[in-house]
PDB file of C-alpha atoms in Angstrom:
ATOM      1  CA  MET A1257      61.907 -53.574 -15.371  1.00  0.00           C
ATOM      2  CA  ALA A1258      60.666 -51.574 -12.604  1.00  0.00           C
ATOM      3  CA  LEU A1259      60.890 -47.433 -13.172  1.00  0.00           C
ATOM      4  CA  TYR A1260      64.355 -45.814 -12.134  1.00  0.00           C
ATOM      5  CA  ARG A1261      63.047 -44.384  -9.338  1.00  0.00           C
ATOM      6  CA  ILE A1262      64.272 -40.786  -7.407  1.00  0.00           C
ATOM      7  CA  GLY A1263      64.214 -39.593  -4.290  1.00  0.00           C
ATOM      8  CA  LEU A1264      63.321 -35.483  -4.777  1.00  0.00           C
ATOM      9  CA  THR A1265      63.582 -33.348  -1.586  1.00  0.00           C
ATOM     10  CA  GLY A1266      64.408 -29.881  -0.032  1.00  0.00           C
ATOM     11  CA  GLY A1267      63.214 -27.693   2.459  1.00  0.00           C
ATOM     12  CA  ILE A1268      60.236 -25.553   2.758  1.00  0.00           C
ATOM     13  CA  GLY A1269      60.734 -23.078   0.662  1.00  0.00           C
ATOM     14  CA  SER A1270      63.319 -24.354  -1.689  1.00  0.00           C
ATOM     15  CA  GLY A1271      61.373 -24.087  -4.717  1.00  0.00           C
ATOM     16  CA  LYS A1272      61.221 -28.259  -4.882  1.00  0.00           C
ATOM     17  CA  SER A1273      57.353 -28.049  -6.048  1.00  0.00           C
ATOM     18  CA  THR A1274      58.727 -26.098  -9.312  1.00  0.00           C
ATOM     19  CA  VAL A1275      61.142 -28.433 -10.159  1.00  0.00           C
ATOM     20  CA  ALA A1276      58.621 -31.324  -9.600  1.00  0.00           C
ATOM     21  CA  GLN A1277      56.674 -30.039 -12.043  1.00  0.00           C
ATOM     22  CA  LEU A1278      58.814 -29.566 -14.660  1.00  0.00           C
ATOM     23  CA  LEU A1279      60.189 -33.300 -14.476  1.00  0.00           C
ATOM     24  CA  VAL A1280      56.493 -34.077 -15.238  1.00  0.00           C
ATOM     25  CA  ALA A1281      56.714 -32.073 -18.448  1.00  0.00           C
ATOM     26  CA  TRP A1282      59.225 -33.798 -19.285  1.00  0.00           C
ATOM     27  CA  GLY A1283      57.365 -36.857 -18.978  1.00  0.00           C
ATOM     28  CA  ALA A1284      58.512 -38.230 -15.454  1.00  0.00           C
ATOM     29  CA  SER A1285      55.889 -39.615 -13.239  1.00  0.00           C
ATOM     30  CA  VAL A1286      55.822 -37.578  -9.545  1.00  0.00           C
ATOM     31  CA  ILE A1287      54.297 -39.376  -6.551  1.00  0.00           C
ATOM     32  CA  ASP A1288      53.611 -36.248  -4.789  1.00  0.00           C
ATOM     33  CA  ALA A1289      53.839 -37.137  -0.639  1.00  0.00           C
ATOM     34  CA  ASP A1290      52.243 -34.364   0.991  1.00  0.00           C
ATOM     35  CA  ALA A1291      49.518 -34.422  -1.693  1.00  0.00           C
ATOM     36  CA  LEU A1292      48.935 -38.120  -0.484  1.00  0.00           C
ATOM     37  CA  ALA A1293      49.348 -37.140   3.312  1.00  0.00           C
ATOM     38  CA  ARG A1294      46.335 -34.363   2.591  1.00  0.00           C
ATOM     39  CA  SER A1295      44.119 -36.423   0.881  1.00  0.00           C
ATOM     40  CA  LEU A1296      44.356 -39.071   4.173  1.00  0.00           C
ATOM     41  CA  THR A1297      42.849 -35.653   6.741  1.00  0.00           C
ATOM     42  CA  GLN A1298      41.026 -34.607   3.996  1.00  0.00           C
ATOM     43  CA  PRO A1299      36.706 -35.298   5.378  1.00  0.00           C
ATOM     44  CA  GLY A1300      36.628 -39.141   4.999  1.00  0.00           C
ATOM     45  CA  GLY A1301      40.241 -39.706   4.817  1.00  0.00           C
ATOM     46  CA  ARG A1302      41.573 -42.895   6.143  1.00  0.00           C
ATOM     47  CA  ALA A1303      44.147 -41.136   8.792  1.00  0.00           C
ATOM     48  CA  MET A1304      41.140 -39.321  10.292  1.00  0.00           C
ATOM     49  CA  PRO A1305      39.190 -41.724  12.372  1.00  0.00           C
ATOM     50  CA  ALA A1306      42.805 -42.299  14.064  1.00  0.00           C
ATOM     51  CA  ILE A1307      43.465 -38.350  14.197  1.00  0.00           C
ATOM     52  CA  GLY A1308      40.267 -37.782  15.801  1.00  0.00           C
ATOM     53  CA  GLN A1309      40.793 -41.239  18.734  1.00  0.00           C
ATOM     54  CA  VAL A1310      44.401 -39.788  19.227  1.00  0.00           C
ATOM     55  CA  PHE A1311      44.325 -35.975  19.566  1.00  0.00           C
ATOM     56  CA  GLY A1312      40.619 -35.465  20.354  1.00  0.00           C
ATOM     57  CA  SER A1313      37.812 -33.728  18.700  1.00  0.00           C
ATOM     58  CA  ARG A1314      39.943 -30.504  18.537  1.00  0.00           C
ATOM     59  CA  ALA A1315      41.871 -31.519  15.903  1.00  0.00           C
ATOM     60  CA  VAL A1316      38.955 -32.503  13.807  1.00  0.00           C
ATOM     61  CA  GLN A1317      37.015 -29.496  12.091  1.00  0.00           C
ATOM     62  CA  ALA A1318      33.782 -29.547  11.352  1.00  0.00           C
ATOM     63  CA  ASP A1319      33.854 -30.717   8.119  1.00  0.00           C
ATOM     64  CA  GLY A1320      35.735 -33.522   9.020  1.00  0.00           C
ATOM     65  CA  ALA A1321      38.742 -32.906   7.874  1.00  0.00           C
ATOM     66  CA  MET A1322      41.746 -32.032   9.976  1.00  0.00           C
ATOM     67  CA  ASP A1323      42.460 -28.569  11.310  1.00  0.00           C
ATOM     68  CA  ARG A1324      45.567 -27.813   9.890  1.00  0.00           C
ATOM     69  CA  GLY A1325      46.632 -24.718  12.145  1.00  0.00           C
ATOM     70  CA  TYR A1326      45.842 -26.727  15.565  1.00  0.00           C
ATOM     71  CA  MET A1327      47.526 -29.420  14.668  1.00  0.00           C
ATOM     72  CA  ARG A1328      50.651 -27.658  13.601  1.00  0.00           C
ATOM     73  CA  GLN A1329      50.810 -25.372  16.879  1.00  0.00           C
ATOM     74  CA  GLN A1330      50.178 -28.839  19.070  1.00  0.00           C
ATOM     75  CA  ILE A1331      53.568 -30.672  16.911  1.00  0.00           C
ATOM     76  CA  PHE A1332      55.539 -27.717  17.289  1.00  0.00           C
ATOM     77  CA  GLN A1333      55.567 -27.802  21.319  1.00  0.00           C
ATOM     78  CA  ASP A1334      55.209 -31.138  21.896  1.00  0.00           C
ATOM     79  CA  ALA A1335      57.691 -33.800  20.074  1.00  0.00           C
ATOM     80  CA  ASP A1336      55.984 -36.690  21.016  1.00  0.00           C
ATOM     81  CA  LYS A1337      52.636 -35.169  19.294  1.00  0.00           C
ATOM     82  CA  ARG A1338      54.809 -34.800  16.254  1.00  0.00           C
ATOM     83  CA  ARG A1339      55.768 -38.435  16.627  1.00  0.00           C
ATOM     84  CA  GLN A1340      52.274 -39.788  17.339  1.00  0.00           C
ATOM     85  CA  LEU A1341      51.096 -38.276  14.259  1.00  0.00           C
ATOM     86  CA  GLU A1342      54.185 -39.480  12.425  1.00  0.00           C
ATOM     87  CA  GLN A1343      52.839 -43.036  13.050  1.00  0.00           C
ATOM     88  CA  ILE A1344      49.483 -42.537  11.917  1.00  0.00           C
ATOM     89  CA  LEU A1345      50.516 -40.811   8.811  1.00  0.00           C
ATOM     90  CA  HIS A1346      53.767 -42.649   7.626  1.00  0.00           C
ATOM     91  CA  PRO A1347      52.335 -46.034   7.231  1.00  0.00           C
ATOM     92  CA  LEU A1348      48.848 -44.669   5.603  1.00  0.00           C
ATOM     93  CA  ILE A1349      51.584 -42.722   3.352  1.00  0.00           C
ATOM     94  CA  GLY A1350      53.824 -45.428   2.216  1.00  0.00           C
ATOM     95  CA  GLN A1351      51.280 -47.822   1.565  1.00  0.00           C
ATOM     96  CA  ALA A1352      49.780 -45.110  -0.692  1.00  0.00           C
ATOM     97  CA  MET A1353      53.267 -44.470  -2.400  1.00  0.00           C
ATOM     98  CA  GLN A1354      53.402 -48.593  -3.232  1.00  0.00           C
ATOM     99  CA  ALA A1355      50.114 -48.295  -4.791  1.00  0.00           C
ATOM    100  CA  ALA A1356      51.057 -45.279  -7.125  1.00  0.00           C
ATOM    101  CA  ALA A1357      54.234 -46.770  -7.487  1.00  0.00           C
ATOM    102  CA  ALA A1358      52.818 -49.665  -9.293  1.00  0.00           C
ATOM    103  CA  THR A1359      50.463 -47.731 -11.993  1.00  0.00           C
ATOM    104  CA  ALA A1360      53.331 -45.493 -13.085  1.00  0.00           C
ATOM    105  CA  THR A1361      54.266 -45.320 -16.452  1.00  0.00           C
ATOM    106  CA  GLY A1362      56.570 -42.327 -16.900  1.00  0.00           C
ATOM    107  CA  LEU A1363      60.523 -42.365 -18.162  1.00  0.00           C
ATOM    108  CA  TYR A1364      61.224 -42.708 -14.292  1.00  0.00           C
ATOM    109  CA  LEU A1365      59.491 -42.228 -10.906  1.00  0.00           C
ATOM    110  CA  VAL A1366      59.933 -39.475  -9.076  1.00  0.00           C
ATOM    111  CA  TYR A1367      59.156 -39.381  -5.409  1.00  0.00           C
ATOM    112  CA  ASP A1368      58.509 -35.964  -3.883  1.00  0.00           C
ATOM    113  CA  ILE A1369      59.345 -36.666  -0.052  1.00  0.00           C
ATOM    114  CA  PRO A1370      59.513 -33.026   1.541  1.00  0.00           C
ATOM    115  CA  LEU A1371      61.171 -35.145   4.781  1.00  0.00           C
ATOM    116  CA  LEU A1372      63.068 -37.759   3.604  1.00  0.00           C
ATOM    117  CA  VAL A1373      66.195 -37.326   5.116  1.00  0.00           C
ATOM    118  CA  GLU A1374      64.166 -36.998   7.981  1.00  0.00           C
ATOM    119  CA  SER A1375      63.689 -40.513   7.156  1.00  0.00           C
ATOM    120  CA  LEU A1376      66.726 -41.947   5.426  1.00  0.00           C
ATOM    121  CA  ALA A1377      67.032 -45.241   6.779  1.00  0.00           C
ATOM    122  CA  ARG A1378      63.455 -45.982   4.994  1.00  0.00           C
ATOM    123  CA  TYR A1379      63.481 -44.502   1.834  1.00  0.00           C
ATOM    124  CA  ARG A1380      67.315 -44.812   0.972  1.00  0.00           C
ATOM    125  CA  PRO A1381      66.753 -48.561   0.462  1.00  0.00           C
ATOM    126  CA  ILE A1382      63.850 -47.983  -2.473  1.00  0.00           C
ATOM    127  CA  MET A1383      66.180 -45.085  -4.457  1.00  0.00           C
ATOM    128  CA  ASP A1384      68.524 -45.084  -6.830  1.00  0.00           C
ATOM    129  CA  ARG A1385      69.302 -42.036  -6.823  1.00  0.00           C
ATOM    130  CA  ILE A1386      68.575 -39.057  -4.223  1.00  0.00           C
ATOM    131  CA  CYS A1387      68.120 -35.444  -5.634  1.00  0.00           C
ATOM    132  CA  VAL A1388      68.289 -32.790  -3.062  1.00  0.00           C
ATOM    133  CA  VAL A1389      66.754 -28.464  -3.891  1.00  0.00           C
ATOM    134  CA  ASP A1390      69.020 -26.530  -2.258  1.00  0.00           C
ATOM    135  CA  CYS A1391      68.457 -23.056  -0.606  1.00  0.00           C
ATOM    136  CA  GLU A1392      69.733 -20.554   1.788  1.00  0.00           C
ATOM    137  CA  GLU A1393      67.902 -20.978   5.008  1.00  0.00           C
ATOM    138  CA  THR A1394      67.743 -16.835   4.756  1.00  0.00           C
ATOM    139  CA  GLU A1395      65.958 -17.524   1.598  1.00  0.00           C
ATOM    140  CA  GLN A1396      63.872 -20.537   2.219  1.00  0.00           C
ATOM    141  CA  ILE A1397      62.293 -17.706   5.410  1.00  0.00           C
ATOM    142  CA  ALA A1398      61.697 -14.926   2.933  1.00  0.00           C
ATOM    143  CA  ARG A1399      60.511 -17.088   0.341  1.00  0.00           C
ATOM    144  CA  VAL A1400      57.460 -18.623   3.014  1.00  0.00           C
ATOM    145  CA  HIS A1401      56.528 -15.347   4.438  1.00  0.00           C
ATOM    146  CA  ALA A1402      55.841 -13.792   1.380  1.00  0.00           C
ATOM    147  CA  ARG A1403      54.177 -16.436  -0.550  1.00  0.00           C
ATOM    148  CA  SER A1404      52.140 -17.696   2.694  1.00  0.00           C
ATOM    149  CA  GLY A1405      51.583 -14.596   4.969  1.00  0.00           C
ATOM    150  CA  LEU A1406      53.053 -16.728   8.387  1.00  0.00           C
ATOM    151  CA  SER A1407      55.384 -14.946  10.416  1.00  0.00           C
ATOM    152  CA  VAL A1408      58.945 -14.888  10.215  1.00  0.00           C
ATOM    153  CA  GLN A1409      59.024 -16.758  13.579  1.00  0.00           C
ATOM    154  CA  ALA A1410      56.405 -19.489  12.159  1.00  0.00           C
ATOM    155  CA  VAL A1411      58.409 -20.166   9.354  1.00  0.00           C
ATOM    156  CA  THR A1412      61.537 -20.560  11.782  1.00  0.00           C
ATOM    157  CA  GLU A1413      59.717 -23.174  13.773  1.00  0.00           C
ATOM    158  CA  ILE A1414      58.007 -25.332  10.510  1.00  0.00           C
ATOM    159  CA  MET A1415      62.124 -25.396   9.837  1.00  0.00           C
ATOM    160  CA  SER A1416      63.389 -26.729  13.321  1.00  0.00           C
ATOM    161  CA  THR A1417      61.285 -29.880  12.603  1.00  0.00           C
ATOM    162  CA  GLN A1418      63.346 -30.697   9.398  1.00  0.00           C
ATOM    163  CA  THR A1419      66.325 -31.960   9.067  1.00  0.00           C
ATOM    164  CA  SER A1420      69.594 -29.097   8.363  1.00  0.00           C
ATOM    165  CA  ARG A1421      70.809 -27.683   4.943  1.00  0.00           C
ATOM    166  CA  GLN A1422      74.209 -29.584   5.481  1.00  0.00           C
ATOM    167  CA  GLN A1423      72.024 -33.373   6.505  1.00  0.00           C
ATOM    168  CA  ARG A1424      70.246 -32.919   3.095  1.00  0.00           C
ATOM    169  CA  LEU A1425      73.287 -32.016   1.128  1.00  0.00           C
ATOM    170  CA  ALA A1426      75.159 -34.887   3.028  1.00  0.00           C
ATOM    171  CA  ALA A1427      72.452 -37.369   1.722  1.00  0.00           C
ATOM    172  CA  ALA A1428      72.673 -36.266  -1.571  1.00  0.00           C
ATOM    173  CA  ASP A1429      73.484 -37.908  -4.698  1.00  0.00           C
ATOM    174  CA  ASP A1430      72.784 -34.643  -7.420  1.00  0.00           C
ATOM    175  CA  VAL A1431      72.125 -31.150  -5.917  1.00  0.00           C
ATOM    176  CA  ILE A1432      70.471 -28.441  -7.928  1.00  0.00           C
ATOM    177  CA  PHE A1433      70.940 -24.517  -6.504  1.00  0.00           C
ATOM    178  CA  ASN A1434      67.588 -22.752  -6.481  1.00  0.00           C
ATOM    179  CA  GLY A1435      68.779 -19.711  -3.994  1.00  0.00           C
ATOM    180  CA  ILE A1436      70.104 -16.102  -4.290  1.00  0.00           C
ATOM    181  CA  GLY A1437      70.268 -15.426  -7.854  1.00  0.00           C
ATOM    182  CA  ILE A1438      68.981 -18.283  -9.570  1.00  0.00           C
ATOM    183  CA  THR A1439      65.837 -17.101 -11.860  1.00  0.00           C
ATOM    184  CA  LEU A1440      63.427 -19.778 -13.628  1.00  0.00           C
ATOM    185  CA  ALA A1441      65.135 -20.032 -16.920  1.00  0.00           C
ATOM    186  CA  MET A1442      68.281 -20.698 -14.874  1.00  0.00           C
ATOM    187  CA  LEU A1443      66.255 -23.565 -12.568  1.00  0.00           C
ATOM    188  CA  GLU A1444      64.680 -25.356 -15.459  1.00  0.00           C
ATOM    189  CA  GLU A1445      68.362 -25.444 -17.315  1.00  0.00           C
ATOM    190  CA  ARG A1446      69.978 -26.827 -13.883  1.00  0.00           C
ATOM    191  CA  VAL A1447      66.886 -29.406 -13.802  1.00  0.00           C
ATOM    192  CA  ARG A1448      67.215 -30.123 -17.200  1.00  0.00           C
ATOM    193  CA  GLN A1449      71.114 -31.029 -16.678  1.00  0.00           C
ATOM    194  CA  VAL A1450      69.957 -33.762 -14.264  1.00  0.00           C
ATOM    195  CA  HIS A1451      67.008 -35.175 -15.904  1.00  0.00           C
ATOM    196  CA  GLU A1452      69.124 -35.557 -18.845  1.00  0.00           C
ATOM    197  CA  ASN A1453      72.221 -37.525 -16.461  1.00  0.00           C
ATOM    198  CA  TRP A1454      69.167 -39.565 -15.281  1.00  0.00           C
ATOM    199  CA  LEU A1455      67.952 -40.776 -18.470  1.00  0.00           C
ATOM    200  CA  GLN A1456      71.754 -41.962 -19.631  1.00  0.00           C
ATOM    201  CA  LEU A1457      72.381 -43.695 -16.448  1.00  0.00           C
ATOM    202  CA  ILE A1458      68.873 -45.406 -17.161  1.00  0.00           C
ATOM    203  CA  GLY A1459      69.901 -46.402 -20.467  1.00  0.00           C
ATOM    204  CA  GLN A1460      73.003 -47.683 -19.381  1.00  0.00           C
ATOM    205  CA  GLN A1461      71.135 -49.525 -16.750  1.00  0.00           C
ATOM    206  CA  LYS A1462      69.246 -51.360 -19.509  1.00  0.00           C
ATOM    207  CA  ALA A1463      72.110 -51.921 -21.595  1.00  0.00           C
ATOM    208  CA  GLN A1464      73.722 -53.929 -18.566  1.00  0.00           C
TER     209      GLN A1464
END
């Protein structure tokens, strides 16, 4: 039987990566879409020939990796360029995710996808549940600014390319709130409750 599939998402700075780490510690297999995208755009990455062809040599660093700062600037300024980059990366990420899923052996399979709701038509059919890590937008900005040094404007621009908090919540089967006032211990307890609920659902599915 195929593993139960959870789509995990949340806006930048929501704490989604921390949630994923907890789930791994408790026996889940996690496929990280961002990590796959990074591997595709490293020196020798499968996406780099197409990126160089479409966006030119300025998009490629001397070591052969994608110039992330340059490309971030390009896709924020031009929605067509963002779509072009997505057209290169998304099929390759999809192939890598399928390959990783075929060898996963955890209690269940978590797809950690920051832009899951933005591509809901693609992902909803292959997920048993969608879990959103939720956070106030003001807190997202404060966290990302503090950890990365990006300006508030730069963080706001990143958030503008993501779907709204309301749209993510509308797509959710499960919500883990990790906003203002939530400590790590409180977050861990909330994640554990969701994890145990999933295990119960998996048990019910196997019993049918």
